[in-house]
Amino acid sequence: MIDAMVAMPLQSDMLPQGLDISFKALPALIVVGMMLTFMVAGFMYKVADTDNMWVAGRSIGNIENGMAIGANWMSAATYLGVAATVALSGVYGLAYVVGWTTGYFILLIFMAAQMRRFGKYTAPDFVGDRFNSDTARALAAITTFLIGFVYTLGQARGMGLVGMYILGDWSAITGGALSAYQTMMIIFMVITIGYLSLSGMLGATKNMVLQYIILIVAFLLGLVATGWTTGYTTVLPQLEYGMMIDSLSSEFSDPFVGGSYYLWVATCFSLVFGTCGLPHVLVRFYTVQNERIARWSCTWGLFFISLLYLSAPAFAAIGVSLYSDQIGAVYGDPGMSGAAADVLVVTAAQLADLPQWFVGFVAAGGIAAAIATTAGLFIAASSAISHDIYANIINEDATQRQQVLVGRLSIVAIGVLSIIFALDPQQPIAALVGFAFSLAAIVLFPMFFLGLWWENTNRPGALSGMVTGIIVWFIPMFNEGNFGLVNGGEGLGIEVISTWMPAIGSGLIGVPIVFAVTIIVSLITDEPPLETKQMVRQCHSPEPMPKDKTAADVVAERNGNAPADD
Amino acid sequence: MTADTNHDSEHDTREVATDGGMSDVEREKQVDYLDVEINLLKPATPFMRDHLRVIWLGFAIWALTTFGPITLTRIAPDVMTTQMPVIGFPLHYFLLAIVGPGAALILSVWYARKRDQIDDKYGIEQPTAAPEPTETTSDDATAADGGVSE
């Protein structure tokens, strides 16, 4: 049982087998050109005031926002990690495909439009204003920062691994102090941080449309070309790979080989509700004019995302077949390493003997995915620090200039922190990102959901729920020793916890616990003030709201700006 | 809310008057949302009742398409792993990898359209202050869309 649960292979050798690691001029040119384009776009939309920095002046339209949602969403975990997990863990990997797409429907029906009506800048802002508590705001901001950090580890790992294909082994410039992977990861992270501190959300949004197009074209063309030249598939690999499943090892398609039924459901559950709690996803609904656009851009976002998610298993199937033909056995001992799986998309294109510039283009797509998401995460994390903690709690008279400065400094801080922890990541990309989803599902999702749908949720309820959630999330993390936190990575190894509450799927247990704590504490303490309740009600009114108003403004106007008695 | 005194005959036929001849639309106009309790299980207004009906129906179908296939595979592994004709997928693989995400996408389109229809019914128009930078899709919500099941 336990063996099956721990299907994700641990690995420390970060040199992916089968990948041609050397400097390649054309692919390097493609990546440099792509990064320069991002820089130019970022510079052209350079902003200095907070409204533009955080929500792009609320001027983004339907499809554009949908693409931005897609680019924001489709990180290295999507571009590289999903195919990797499907290839290595078989049917268990499909929990990622299902969880990371279907979550958008829940987001759409329960939260997108209501969030837009609430009309606040950031996720912690929502929590702080809804529950009238700076402590709640700070907890949400810290959680947002933590999510950004954990999530970014996966992106950094992806950038480092793919970077090696394009630029080769640069470890010599560090005098051998760092490995090839580590050097490459640091180079790309530094570029990302530099670009982000130049531009804000508007630049990032404009860039994201560009990034979405690059990454989806690279992925789909890469898949079709790889399938075509190897003769596995023709024009619609997303369906044709069904024919080749039979010829692959049984590990690829036998149910419950890579993970138990429970683990599958737990993972999928965590990913679905993590989607609904992710600050950098929710913030995209503030950037639209009205609720209708919020709804349709969520739907468009899911469409753009599905294009890739329906294709990733096909890439995995072709990749597994090519790898076992040309490199060695994929499953068993030794089998394919986690690092090799994480770049399988690139390796497959390379093994199919596609021209080098084309493989470089596919690799560049992976880097675009990692950068786009890291940008969104850093924006969310830095606005949590500068807007929610600095401007709201530490220095209430902060000027816009000060806020932007603090925002930029926190981008650098989270970047440095991620670089340090990404030097030796012990988990595959998808798992690293999965941990961030568990955290969002456990700590933030219940606050958003109850806050929007149950007006009696109050401050003590939210505070106790969030504190419980943070503790609950850390239990399996310590137990499994992720990030080398306990016993140098060994963890506590308590079997009951690793069986029923794996870190990757801790939301299945954690979310109900936090819901229960929040509801019970809210029931036994005083009801929230009428003004707060009215704010929640305003979020559900069908009456259109001007785009520059928040629910709180409407309530204040109605009450003649006087604080209401409760 | 727009003052719309002319009843849309298309809508009115659907509202069978059960409460002294007041239609949902008329009752809705008398509601001040700042005075009604928000309760996910007990909608207080006609609009919320219509909306929540769509939400819960969608949620139920979503739960089935998301967690149904893997559960069926657990219960009846032999049946679920049979190879499908023509496309060659094992059944469970097809349901998980393609039907699951596909259903969520179809449901999203269905919900967004339904919600537009509810908005139409209650005469709600979303403001668009500046000209749209990109094209807006599905301006009409007339088509009754039943594309829920796979």
JSON list of C-alpha atoms in Angstrom, two decimals, chain A residues 150-240:
[
{"chain": "A", "resi": 150, "resn": "VAL", "atom": "CA", "xyz": [6.39, 26.90, -3.01]},
{"chain": "A", "resi": 151, "resn": "TYR", "atom": "CA", "xyz": [4.86, 27.25, -6.47]},
{"chain": "A", "resi": 152, "resn": "THR", "atom": "CA", "xyz": [7.92, 29.03, -7.80]},
{"chain": "A", "resi": 153, "resn": "LEU", "atom": "CA", "xyz": [10.19, 26.18, -6.73]},
{"chain": "A", "resi": 154, "resn": "GLY", "atom": "CA", "xyz": [8.55, 24.03, -9.39]},
{"chain": "A", "resi": 155, "resn": "GLN", "atom": "CA", "xyz": [8.98, 26.76, -12.01]},
{"chain": "A", "resi": 156, "resn": "ALA", "atom": "CA", "xyz": [12.63, 27.26, -11.11]},
{"chain": "A", "resi": 157, "resn": "ARG", "atom": "CA", "xyz": [13.25, 23.53, -11.44]},
{"chain": "A", "resi": 158, "resn": "GLY", "atom": "CA", "xyz": [11.63, 23.58, -14.87]},
{"chain": "A", "resi": 159, "resn": "MET", "atom": "CA", "xyz": [13.66, 26.57, -16.06]},
{"chain": "A", "resi": 160, "resn": "GLY", "atom": "CA", "xyz": [16.90, 25.00, -14.86]},
{"chain": "A", "resi": 161, "resn": "LEU", "atom": "CA", "xyz": [16.27, 21.66, -16.55]},
{"chain": "A", "resi": 162, "resn": "VAL", "atom": "CA", "xyz": [15.09, 23.05, -19.87]},
{"chain": "A", "resi": 163, "resn": "GLY", "atom": "CA", "xyz": [17.78, 25.74, -19.80]},
{"chain": "A", "resi": 164, "resn": "MET", "atom": "CA", "xyz": [20.40, 23.00, -19.94]},
{"chain": "A", "resi": 165, "resn": "TYR", "atom": "CA", "xyz": [19.10, 21.79, -23.27]},
{"chain": "A", "resi": 166, "resn": "ILE", "atom": "CA", "xyz": [19.37, 25.25, -24.75]},
{"chain": "A", "resi": 167, "resn": "LEU", "atom": "CA", "xyz": [22.49, 26.74, -23.20]},
{"chain": "A", "resi": 168, "resn": "GLY", "atom": "CA", "xyz": [24.34, 23.63, -22.08]},
{"chain": "A", "resi": 169, "resn": "ASP", "atom": "CA", "xyz": [26.48, 23.18, -18.98]},
{"chain": "A", "resi": 170, "resn": "TRP", "atom": "CA", "xyz": [27.64, 26.49, -17.57]},
{"chain": "A", "resi": 171, "resn": "SER", "atom": "CA", "xyz": [28.77, 25.19, -14.22]},
{"chain": "A", "resi": 172, "resn": "ALA", "atom": "CA", "xyz": [32.38, 26.06, -15.12]},
{"chain": "A", "resi": 173, "resn": "ILE", "atom": "CA", "xyz": [31.72, 29.77, -14.58]},
{"chain": "A", "resi": 174, "resn": "THR", "atom": "CA", "xyz": [30.99, 29.05, -10.91]},
{"chain": "A", "resi": 175, "resn": "GLY", "atom": "CA", "xyz": [34.25, 27.16, -10.60]},
{"chain": "A", "resi": 176, "resn": "GLY", "atom": "CA", "xyz": [32.35, 23.94, -10.17]},
{"chain": "A", "resi": 177, "resn": "ALA", "atom": "CA", "xyz": [30.67, 25.18, -6.99]},
{"chain": "A", "resi": 178, "resn": "LEU", "atom": "CA", "xyz": [27.26, 24.75, -8.58]},
{"chain": "A", "resi": 179, "resn": "SER", "atom": "CA", "xyz": [26.01, 22.00, -10.84]},
{"chain": "A", "resi": 180, "resn": "ALA", "atom": "CA", "xyz": [24.88, 22.54, -14.41]},
{"chain": "A", "resi": 181, "resn": "TYR", "atom": "CA", "xyz": [21.23, 22.53, -13.31]},
{"chain": "A", "resi": 182, "resn": "GLN", "atom": "CA", "xyz": [21.83, 24.99, -10.47]},
{"chain": "A", "resi": 183, "resn": "THR", "atom": "CA", "xyz": [23.69, 27.47, -12.65]},
{"chain": "A", "resi": 184, "resn": "MET", "atom": "CA", "xyz": [21.01, 27.44, -15.31]},
{"chain": "A", "resi": 185, "resn": "MET", "atom": "CA", "xyz": [18.20, 27.76, -12.78]},
{"chain": "A", "resi": 186, "resn": "ILE", "atom": "CA", "xyz": [19.83, 30.83, -11.22]},
{"chain": "A", "resi": 187, "resn": "ILE", "atom": "CA", "xyz": [20.43, 32.49, -14.59]},
{"chain": "A", "resi": 188, "resn": "PHE", "atom": "CA", "xyz": [16.79, 32.19, -15.61]},
{"chain": "A", "resi": 189, "resn": "MET", "atom": "CA", "xyz": [15.43, 33.20, -12.21]},
{"chain": "A", "resi": 190, "resn": "VAL", "atom": "CA", "xyz": [17.54, 36.35, -12.22]},
{"chain": "A", "resi": 191, "resn": "ILE", "atom": "CA", "xyz": [16.24, 37.29, -15.67]},
{"chain": "A", "resi": 192, "resn": "THR", "atom": "CA", "xyz": [12.64, 36.72, -14.51]},
{"chain": "A", "resi": 193, "resn": "ILE", "atom": "CA", "xyz": [13.11, 38.89, -11.45]},
{"chain": "A", "resi": 194, "resn": "GLY", "atom": "CA", "xyz": [14.72, 41.65, -13.49]},
{"chain": "A", "resi": 195, "resn": "TYR", "atom": "CA", "xyz": [11.91, 41.72, -15.99]},
{"chain": "A", "resi": 196, "resn": "LEU", "atom": "CA", "xyz": [9.22, 41.71, -13.35]},
{"chain": "A", "resi": 197, "resn": "SER", "atom": "CA", "xyz": [10.58, 44.50, -11.26]},
{"chain": "A", "resi": 198, "resn": "LEU", "atom": "CA", "xyz": [10.57, 46.66, -14.38]},
{"chain": "A", "resi": 199, "resn": "SER", "atom": "CA", "xyz": [6.96, 46.11, -15.34]},
{"chain": "A", "resi": 200, "resn": "GLY", "atom": "CA", "xyz": [3.85, 45.66, -13.28]},
{"chain": "A", "resi": 201, "resn": "MET", "atom": "CA", "xyz": [0.58, 43.89, -13.83]},
{"chain": "A", "resi": 202, "resn": "LEU", "atom": "CA", "xyz": [-0.36, 45.73, -17.01]},
{"chain": "A", "resi": 203, "resn": "GLY", "atom": "CA", "xyz": [2.90, 44.82, -18.63]},
{"chain": "A", "resi": 204, "resn": "ALA", "atom": "CA", "xyz": [2.51, 41.35, -17.24]},
{"chain": "A", "resi": 205, "resn": "THR", "atom": "CA", "xyz": [-1.01, 41.01, -18.62]},
{"chain": "A", "resi": 206, "resn": "LYS", "atom": "CA", "xyz": [-0.05, 42.20, -22.07]},
{"chain": "A", "resi": 207, "resn": "ASN", "atom": "CA", "xyz": [2.93, 39.90, -21.90]},
{"chain": "A", "resi": 208, "resn": "MET", "atom": "CA", "xyz": [0.79, 37.00, -20.81]},
{"chain": "A", "resi": 209, "resn": "VAL", "atom": "CA", "xyz": [-1.24, 37.04, -24.00]},
{"chain": "A", "resi": 210, "resn": "LEU", "atom": "CA", "xyz": [2.04, 36.89, -25.89]},
{"chain": "A", "resi": 211, "resn": "GLN", "atom": "CA", "xyz": [3.31, 34.16, -23.60]},
{"chain": "A", "resi": 212, "resn": "TYR", "atom": "CA", "xyz": [0.14, 32.13, -23.98]},
{"chain": "A", "resi": 213, "resn": "ILE", "atom": "CA", "xyz": [0.41, 32.22, -27.76]},
{"chain": "A", "resi": 214, "resn": "ILE", "atom": "CA", "xyz": [4.08, 31.22, -27.69]},
{"chain": "A", "resi": 215, "resn": "LEU", "atom": "CA", "xyz": [3.58, 28.36, -25.30]},
{"chain": "A", "resi": 216, "resn": "ILE", "atom": "CA", "xyz": [0.43, 26.90, -26.84]},
{"chain": "A", "resi": 217, "resn": "VAL", "atom": "CA", "xyz": [1.84, 27.05, -30.37]},
{"chain": "A", "resi": 218, "resn": "ALA", "atom": "CA", "xyz": [5.13, 25.55, -29.24]},
{"chain": "A", "resi": 219, "resn": "PHE", "atom": "CA", "xyz": [3.38, 22.73, -27.39]},
{"chain": "A", "resi": 220, "resn": "LEU", "atom": "CA", "xyz": [0.80, 21.84, -30.03]},
{"chain": "A", "resi": 221, "resn": "LEU", "atom": "CA", "xyz": [3.19, 22.13, -32.99]},
{"chain": "A", "resi": 222, "resn": "GLY", "atom": "CA", "xyz": [5.78, 20.18, -31.02]},
{"chain": "A", "resi": 223, "resn": "LEU", "atom": "CA", "xyz": [3.27, 17.42, -30.34]},
{"chain": "A", "resi": 224, "resn": "VAL", "atom": "CA", "xyz": [1.98, 17.19, -33.90]},
{"chain": "A", "resi": 225, "resn": "ALA", "atom": "CA", "xyz": [5.50, 17.27, -35.38]},
{"chain": "A", "resi": 226, "resn": "THR", "atom": "CA", "xyz": [6.84, 14.68, -32.96]},
{"chain": "A", "resi": 227, "resn": "GLY", "atom": "CA", "xyz": [3.91, 12.35, -33.59]},
{"chain": "A", "resi": 228, "resn": "TRP", "atom": "CA", "xyz": [4.09, 12.89, -37.35]},
{"chain": "A", "resi": 229, "resn": "THR", "atom": "CA", "xyz": [7.80, 12.31, -37.90]},
{"chain": "A", "resi": 230, "resn": "THR", "atom": "CA", "xyz": [7.80, 9.19, -35.74]},
{"chain": "A", "resi": 231, "resn": "GLY", "atom": "CA", "xyz": [4.69, 7.85, -37.43]},
{"chain": "A", "resi": 232, "resn": "TYR", "atom": "CA", "xyz": [2.73, 7.41, -34.21]},
{"chain": "A", "resi": 233, "resn": "THR", "atom": "CA", "xyz": [0.05, 9.95, -34.99]},
{"chain": "A", "resi": 234, "resn": "THR", "atom": "CA", "xyz": [-1.02, 12.31, -37.76]},
{"chain": "A", "resi": 235, "resn": "VAL", "atom": "CA", "xyz": [-3.11, 15.45, -37.39]},
{"chain": "A", "resi": 236, "resn": "LEU", "atom": "CA", "xyz": [-5.05, 14.86, -34.18]},
{"chain": "A", "resi": 237, "resn": "PRO", "atom": "CA", "xyz": [-2.64, 13.25, -31.72]},
{"chain": "A", "resi": 238, "resn": "GLN", "atom": "CA", "xyz": [-4.96, 14.21, -28.83]},
{"chain": "A", "resi": 239, "resn": "LEU", "atom": "CA", "xyz": [-7.25, 11.34, -29.90]},
{"chain": "A", "resi": 240, "resn": "GLU", "atom": "CA", "xyz": [-4.93, 9.17, -31.95]}
]
